Amino acid sequence: MKDIILTGDRPTGSLHLGHYVGSLKNRVTLQNTDKYDQFVMIADIQALTDNANNPEKIRANLLEVMLDYLAAGLDPEKTTIFVQSQIPALFELPMYYSNLVTMSRLERNPTVKNEIKLRGFERNLPVGFMTYPISQAADITAFKAKYVPVGDDQLPMLEQAREIVSSFNRIYNCEVLVEPEAILPENHGCSRLVGTDGNAKMSKSLGNCIYLKDDEKTLKQKIMSMYTDPLHINVSDPGHIEGNTVFAYLDAFATDADVSALLPEYAGLDEMKEHYKRGGLGDMKCKKLLNSVMQELLRPIRERREEFAKDRGYLLDSLSKGSAKAREVSDKTLGEVRAAIGINYFSGSLKLHL
Ligand code: TRP
């Protein structure tokens, strides 16, 4: 049997470059190796954990996310793309898992801590939000996923999932659940893409995103107004690479060949950086280079997106078929989980003892 891969995204908006480099690009590569069974989930229920009073937003973004997937190169014939809310096992498993996780453990999760701060929840945070790492462990384990391609902000989630798996298998003396591992992007600059404003994370709520669907003009404008080095005032001033968004993006997206093709005076990115540090290389020139690289990357994605957008029926049909398959696979795991706990009273061998 092939190893299984699972990931997901919350449909709270269309997907941005952070999603693309952090995970989406990896998924397309993995899909095309033919070595894995890949599942990709639109996490509409997780999106409700902090949007319960705005389900319309989630509904509106379901097909947006699907379009981004297809535009980036996911193929429903090769990857099972499904919707979380359509899979009953994902609601039952968290009930069993939540008994294996302590409150203090949940409170220590750095991703959750950070998100709580970001949303200003304090003590008024929804219980569902607090426990979403448990639900996410269910998403992963229901499919017995061994690999989860994510950005590094999701590592605490995987740690939590592994702990649940090992507790479950130990307590119920079984090997039903599989411990998942992260697949991080190869290029380190991609694990967590900074926002266009230099903030540590590209995030919709911070308003510092480049979206996969941004048109040429919007993309250019976002790049031209990127945060650079506030001390680099005149072109001749020495500049800083560290904390400079334009260079963070060049690290993530530009190859040495891109640099020397567009700016032949440099053999590669390192030489360009040296010049910037010495002084004499202007921000505008760097931004223009970045703009060319990004336009090249995003144009084909945007064009495919526009094509797929013409056929809503195909999008819905693919999601519905993917969800049916996901239901089948996860129901099987659910059956094994129930049997391991011993609550499968009316099926299997236990039936004889009642
Ligand atoms: N937490 C992920 C996000 O914020 C979405 C997600 C839900 C997910 N379930 C998952 C990711 C399972 C990986 C595996 O986008």
Coordinates of C-alpha atoms and ligand atoms in Angstrom, one line a residue:
M1 CA 0.0 0.0 0.0
K2 CA 1.2 3.5 -0.8
D3 CA 2.0 5.9 2.1
I4 CA -0.8 8.4 2.7
I5 CA -0.5 12.2 2.7
L6 CA -3.1 14.6 4.1
T7 CA -3.3 18.4 4.4
G8 CA -6.0 21.0 4.5
D9 CA -6.8 24.7 4.3
R10 CA -9.4 26.8 6.0
P11 CA -11.8 28.4 3.5
T12 CA -11.7 31.8 5.0
G13 CA -10.4 33.5 1.9
S14 CA -8.7 32.7 -1.3
L15 CA -5.2 31.2 -0.9
H16 CA -2.1 33.3 -0.9
L17 CA 1.6 32.9 -1.6
G18 CA 2.2 31.7 1.9
H19 CA -0.1 28.8 1.3
Y20 CA 1.5 28.2 -2.1
V21 CA 5.2 28.0 -1.0
G22 CA 4.4 26.5 2.4
S23 CA 2.4 23.6 1.2
L24 CA 0.5 23.8 -2.1
K25 CA 3.5 23.6 -4.3
N26 CA 4.8 20.5 -2.4
R27 CA 1.4 18.8 -2.8
V28 CA 1.5 19.2 -6.6
T29 CA 5.0 17.7 -6.7
L30 CA 3.9 14.8 -4.4
Q31 CA 0.8 14.2 -6.4
N32 CA 2.8 13.8 -9.6
T33 CA 5.4 11.4 -8.2
D34 CA 2.7 8.7 -8.1
K35 CA 4.2 7.3 -4.9
Y36 CA 1.5 8.4 -2.5
D37 CA -2.2 8.4 -1.9
Q38 CA -2.9 12.1 -1.3
F39 CA -5.9 13.6 0.4
V40 CA -6.5 17.4 0.5
M41 CA -9.2 18.8 2.7
I42 CA -11.1 22.0 2.7
A43 CA -11.4 22.6 6.4
D44 CA -14.8 24.3 6.6
I45 CA -15.5 23.1 10.1
Q46 CA -12.2 24.3 11.4
A47 CA -12.9 27.7 9.7
L48 CA -16.2 27.8 11.7
T49 CA -14.2 27.7 15.0
D50 CA -13.7 31.4 14.8
N51 CA -16.4 32.3 12.3
A52 CA -19.5 30.6 13.8
N53 CA -21.6 33.8 13.2
N54 CA -20.5 34.1 9.6
P55 CA -21.0 30.8 7.8
E56 CA -21.7 32.8 4.6
K57 CA -18.0 33.7 4.4
I58 CA -17.1 30.0 4.6
R59 CA -19.6 29.0 2.0
A60 CA -18.5 31.8 -0.3
N61 CA -14.8 30.7 -0.1
L62 CA -15.3 26.9 -0.6
L63 CA -15.1 27.1 -4.3
E64 CA -12.5 29.9 -4.1
V65 CA -10.1 27.5 -2.4
M66 CA -11.0 24.7 -4.8
L67 CA -10.2 27.0 -7.7
D68 CA -6.8 27.9 -6.1
Y69 CA -6.1 24.2 -5.8
L70 CA -6.9 23.4 -9.4
A71 CA -5.0 26.5 -10.6
A72 CA -1.9 25.5 -8.7
G73 CA -2.0 22.1 -10.3
L74 CA -3.9 19.7 -8.0
D75 CA -5.8 17.2 -10.1
P76 CA -9.0 15.6 -8.6
E77 CA -8.2 12.5 -10.6
K78 CA -4.9 12.1 -8.7
T79 CA -5.6 13.7 -5.4
T80 CA -8.7 13.2 -3.4
I81 CA -10.0 16.7 -2.7
F82 CA -12.8 16.7 -0.1
V83 CA -14.8 18.9 2.3
Q84 CA -14.4 18.4 6.0
S85 CA -18.1 18.9 7.0
Q86 CA -19.1 16.0 4.8
I87 CA -17.1 13.4 6.7
P88 CA -18.8 12.1 9.9
A89 CA -15.7 10.3 11.2
L90 CA -14.0 13.7 11.7
F91 CA -16.7 14.6 14.3
E92 CA -16.7 11.3 16.2
L93 CA -12.9 10.8 16.5
P94 CA -12.3 14.1 18.3
M95 CA -14.7 13.0 21.0
Y96 CA -12.5 10.0 21.8
Y97 CA -9.3 11.9 21.4
S98 CA -10.3 14.8 23.6
N99 CA -10.2 12.4 26.6
L100 CA -6.5 11.8 26.0
V101 CA -5.5 15.5 26.0
T102 CA -5.1 17.7 29.0
M103 CA -6.2 21.3 29.2
S104 CA -2.7 22.4 30.1
R105 CA -1.3 20.6 27.0
L106 CA -3.7 22.5 24.8
E107 CA -2.8 25.8 26.4
R108 CA 0.9 25.2 25.7
N109 CA 0.3 24.8 21.9
P110 CA 2.3 27.8 20.5
T111 CA 0.2 28.1 17.3
V112 CA -3.0 28.3 19.3
K113 CA -1.5 30.7 21.8
N114 CA -0.4 33.0 19.0
E115 CA -3.8 32.8 17.2
I116 CA -5.6 33.6 20.4
K117 CA -3.5 36.6 20.9
L118 CA -3.9 37.7 17.2
R119 CA -7.7 37.5 17.5
G120 CA -7.8 39.2 20.9
F121 CA -9.9 36.4 22.4
E122 CA -8.5 36.3 25.9
R123 CA -10.9 34.1 28.1
N124 CA -13.8 34.6 25.6
L125 CA -12.4 32.1 23.2
P126 CA -14.8 29.5 21.8
V127 CA -14.3 26.1 23.2
G128 CA -14.3 24.7 19.6
F129 CA -11.4 27.0 18.8
M130 CA -9.4 25.9 21.8
T131 CA -9.8 22.2 20.9
Y132 CA -9.2 22.5 17.1
P133 CA -5.8 20.8 17.4
I134 CA -7.7 17.7 18.6
S135 CA -10.0 18.0 15.6
Q136 CA -7.0 18.4 13.4
A137 CA -5.4 15.3 14.8
A138 CA -8.6 13.5 13.8
D139 CA -8.3 14.9 10.2
I140 CA -4.9 13.4 9.9
T141 CA -5.4 10.1 11.7
A142 CA -8.7 9.3 10.1
F143 CA -6.8 8.7 6.9
K144 CA -3.8 7.1 8.6
A145 CA -1.7 9.8 7.0
K146 CA 2.0 9.4 7.4
Y147 CA 3.0 12.7 5.8
V148 CA 1.5 16.2 6.2
P149 CA 3.0 18.9 3.9
V150 CA 2.7 22.1 5.9
G151 CA 4.5 25.3 6.7
D152 CA 6.4 25.4 10.0
D153 CA 3.6 27.2 11.8
Q154 CA 1.7 23.9 11.8
L155 CA 4.5 21.9 13.5
P156 CA 2.9 22.1 17.0
M157 CA -0.3 20.6 15.5
L158 CA 1.6 17.6 14.3
E159 CA 3.4 17.2 17.6
Q160 CA -0.1 17.2 19.3
A161 CA -1.4 14.6 16.7
R162 CA 1.6 12.4 17.4
E163 CA 1.0 12.5 21.1
I164 CA -2.6 11.6 20.6
V165 CA -1.6 8.7 18.4
S166 CA 0.9 7.3 20.8
S167 CA -1.5 7.6 23.8
F168 CA -4.3 6.0 21.9
N169 CA -2.3 3.1 20.7
R170 CA -0.8 2.6 24.1
I171 CA -4.0 2.9 26.2
Y172 CA -6.1 0.7 23.8
N173 CA -3.2 -1.6 23.2
C174 CA -3.4 -1.5 19.4
E175 CA -1.6 -0.2 16.3
V176 CA -4.6 1.4 14.7
L177 CA -3.4 5.0 14.4
V178 CA -0.3 6.1 12.4
E179 CA 2.1 8.8 13.7
P180 CA 2.3 11.7 11.2
E181 CA 5.4 13.6 10.1
A182 CA 5.6 17.0 8.5
I183 CA 6.9 17.6 5.0
L184 CA 8.5 21.0 5.1
P185 CA 9.4 23.0 2.0
E186 CA 12.9 22.4 0.8
N187 CA 13.8 26.0 0.6
H188 CA 14.0 27.3 4.1
G189 CA 12.7 30.8 3.2
C190 CA 9.4 29.1 2.2
S191 CA 8.6 27.5 5.5
R192 CA 7.1 30.7 6.7
L193 CA 6.8 33.4 4.1
V194 CA 6.8 36.9 5.6
G195 CA 4.0 39.4 4.7
T196 CA 4.5 42.2 2.2
D197 CA 4.8 44.5 5.2
G198 CA 7.7 42.6 6.7
N199 CA 5.5 41.0 9.4
A200 CA 6.7 37.5 10.3
K201 CA 3.7 35.8 8.8
M202 CA 1.6 36.3 5.6
S203 CA -1.9 36.3 6.9
K204 CA -5.3 37.4 5.7
S205 CA -6.1 39.0 9.0
L206 CA -3.0 41.1 8.8
G207 CA -3.8 42.3 5.3
N208 CA -0.3 41.7 4.0
C209 CA -1.0 38.9 1.5
I210 CA -0.3 38.4 -2.2
Y211 CA -3.1 36.2 -3.5
L212 CA -2.8 33.6 -6.2
K213 CA -5.6 35.3 -8.0
D214 CA -4.2 38.8 -7.8
D215 CA -4.1 40.4 -11.2
E216 CA -0.9 41.7 -12.8
K217 CA -1.5 45.3 -11.7
T218 CA -2.3 44.4 -8.1
L219 CA 0.7 42.1 -7.9
K220 CA 3.0 44.8 -9.2
Q221 CA 1.6 47.4 -6.8
K222 CA 2.0 45.1 -3.8
I223 CA 5.6 44.4 -4.7
M224 CA 6.4 48.1 -5.3
S225 CA 5.1 49.0 -1.9
M226 CA 6.9 46.2 0.0
Y227 CA 8.7 46.9 3.2
T228 CA 12.5 47.1 2.6
D229 CA 15.2 48.6 4.8
P230 CA 14.2 51.8 6.5
L231 CA 17.8 52.8 6.8
H232 CA 18.5 52.5 3.1
I233 CA 17.4 56.0 2.2
N234 CA 19.7 56.9 -0.7
V235 CA 20.8 54.4 -3.3
S236 CA 24.4 54.9 -2.2
D237 CA 23.6 54.0 1.4
P238 CA 24.7 50.6 2.6
G239 CA 21.6 48.4 2.9
H240 CA 20.4 45.5 5.1
I241 CA 19.3 42.1 3.8
E242 CA 18.2 40.8 7.2
G243 CA 14.5 41.7 7.7
N244 CA 14.2 43.1 4.2
T245 CA 11.0 41.7 2.6
V246 CA 12.2 42.0 -1.0
F247 CA 15.2 39.9 -0.3
A248 CA 13.2 37.4 1.7
Y249 CA 11.0 36.9 -1.4
L250 CA 13.9 36.8 -3.7
D251 CA 15.4 34.0 -1.5
A252 CA 12.1 32.1 -1.7
F253 CA 11.3 32.6 -5.4
A254 CA 14.3 33.7 -7.5
T255 CA 17.0 31.3 -8.7
D256 CA 20.5 32.5 -9.6
A257 CA 19.6 32.0 -13.2
D258 CA 16.6 34.4 -12.8
V259 CA 18.9 37.0 -11.3
S260 CA 21.6 36.8 -13.9
A261 CA 19.1 36.6 -16.8
L262 CA 17.4 39.8 -15.7
L263 CA 20.4 41.6 -14.2
P264 CA 23.4 40.3 -16.1
E265 CA 25.8 42.3 -13.9
Y266 CA 25.3 39.7 -11.2
A267 CA 26.2 36.0 -11.4
G268 CA 23.5 35.3 -8.9
L269 CA 21.5 36.4 -5.8
D270 CA 24.5 36.4 -3.5
E271 CA 26.4 38.9 -5.6
M272 CA 23.3 41.1 -5.8
K273 CA 23.0 41.0 -2.0
E274 CA 26.7 42.0 -1.6
H275 CA 26.1 45.0 -3.8
Y276 CA 23.0 46.0 -1.8
K277 CA 25.0 45.7 1.5
R278 CA 27.9 47.8 0.1
G279 CA 25.6 50.5 -1.1
G280 CA 24.8 51.6 -4.7
L281 CA 21.9 49.2 -5.5
G282 CA 18.5 50.8 -5.3
D283 CA 15.3 49.3 -3.9
M284 CA 13.4 50.0 -7.1
K285 CA 15.8 47.8 -9.1
C286 CA 15.4 45.0 -6.7
K287 CA 11.6 45.3 -6.7
K288 CA 11.5 45.3 -10.5
L289 CA 13.5 42.1 -10.5
L290 CA 11.1 40.5 -8.0
N291 CA 8.1 41.7 -9.9
S292 CA 9.4 40.0 -13.1
V293 CA 10.0 36.7 -11.2
M294 CA 6.6 36.8 -9.5
Q295 CA 4.7 37.7 -12.6
E296 CA 6.2 34.7 -14.4
L297 CA 5.3 32.4 -11.5
L298 CA 1.7 33.6 -11.0
R299 CA 0.6 34.3 -14.6
P300 CA 0.0 30.6 -15.6
I301 CA -1.8 30.0 -12.2
R302 CA -4.1 32.9 -12.7
E303 CA -4.9 31.9 -16.3
R304 CA -5.8 28.3 -15.2
R305 CA -7.9 29.7 -12.4
E306 CA -9.9 31.8 -14.9
E307 CA -10.5 28.7 -17.0
F308 CA -11.7 26.5 -14.2
A309 CA -13.9 29.3 -12.8
K310 CA -16.1 28.9 -15.9
D311 CA -17.3 25.4 -14.8
R312 CA -18.9 25.5 -11.3
G313 CA -20.5 22.1 -12.0
Y314 CA -17.1 20.4 -12.4
L315 CA -15.8 22.0 -9.2
L316 CA -18.8 20.8 -7.2
D317 CA -18.9 17.4 -8.8
S318 CA -15.2 16.8 -8.0
L319 CA -15.6 17.8 -4.4
S320 CA -18.6 15.6 -4.0
K321 CA -16.8 12.6 -5.5
G322 CA -13.7 13.3 -3.4
S323 CA -15.9 13.6 -0.2
A324 CA -17.6 10.2 -1.0
K325 CA -14.2 8.5 -1.2
A326 CA -12.9 10.3 1.9
R327 CA -16.0 9.1 3.8
E328 CA -15.3 5.5 2.9
V329 CA -11.6 5.6 3.9
S330 CA -12.3 7.4 7.2
D331 CA -15.2 5.2 8.2
K332 CA -13.0 2.2 8.0
T333 CA -10.5 3.8 10.5
L334 CA -13.5 4.8 12.7
G335 CA -14.6 1.2 12.8
E336 CA -11.1 0.1 13.9
V337 CA -11.0 2.9 16.5
R338 CA -14.3 1.8 18.0
A339 CA -13.2 -1.8 18.0
A340 CA -9.9 -0.8 19.8
I341 CA -11.8 1.0 22.5
G342 CA -14.3 -1.9 22.7
I343 CA -17.5 0.0 21.9
N344 CA -18.3 -2.0 18.8
Y345 CA -21.0 -3.9 20.7
F346 CA -23.1 -4.9 17.8
S347 CA -20.4 -6.0 15.3
G348 CA -17.4 -8.3 15.1
S349 CA -16.4 -10.8 17.8
L350 CA -17.7 -8.8 20.7
K351 CA -21.2 -9.6 19.6
L352 CA -20.7 -13.1 20.8
H353 CA -20.0 -12.0 24.4
L354 CA -23.2 -9.9 24.8
Ligands
TRP1 N1 -4.9 24.3 10.3 C1 -4.7 24.3 8.9 C2 -4.8 25.8 8.5 O1 -4.8 26.7 9.3 C3 -5.9 23.6 8.2 C4 -6.0 22.2 8.5 C5 -7.1 21.6 9.0 C6 -5.0 21.1 8.3 N2 -6.9 20.2 9.2 C7 -5.6 19.9 8.8 C8 -3.7 21.1 7.9 C9 -4.9 18.7 8.8 C10 -3.0 19.9 7.9 C11 -3.6 18.7 8.3 O2 -4.7 26.1 7.3

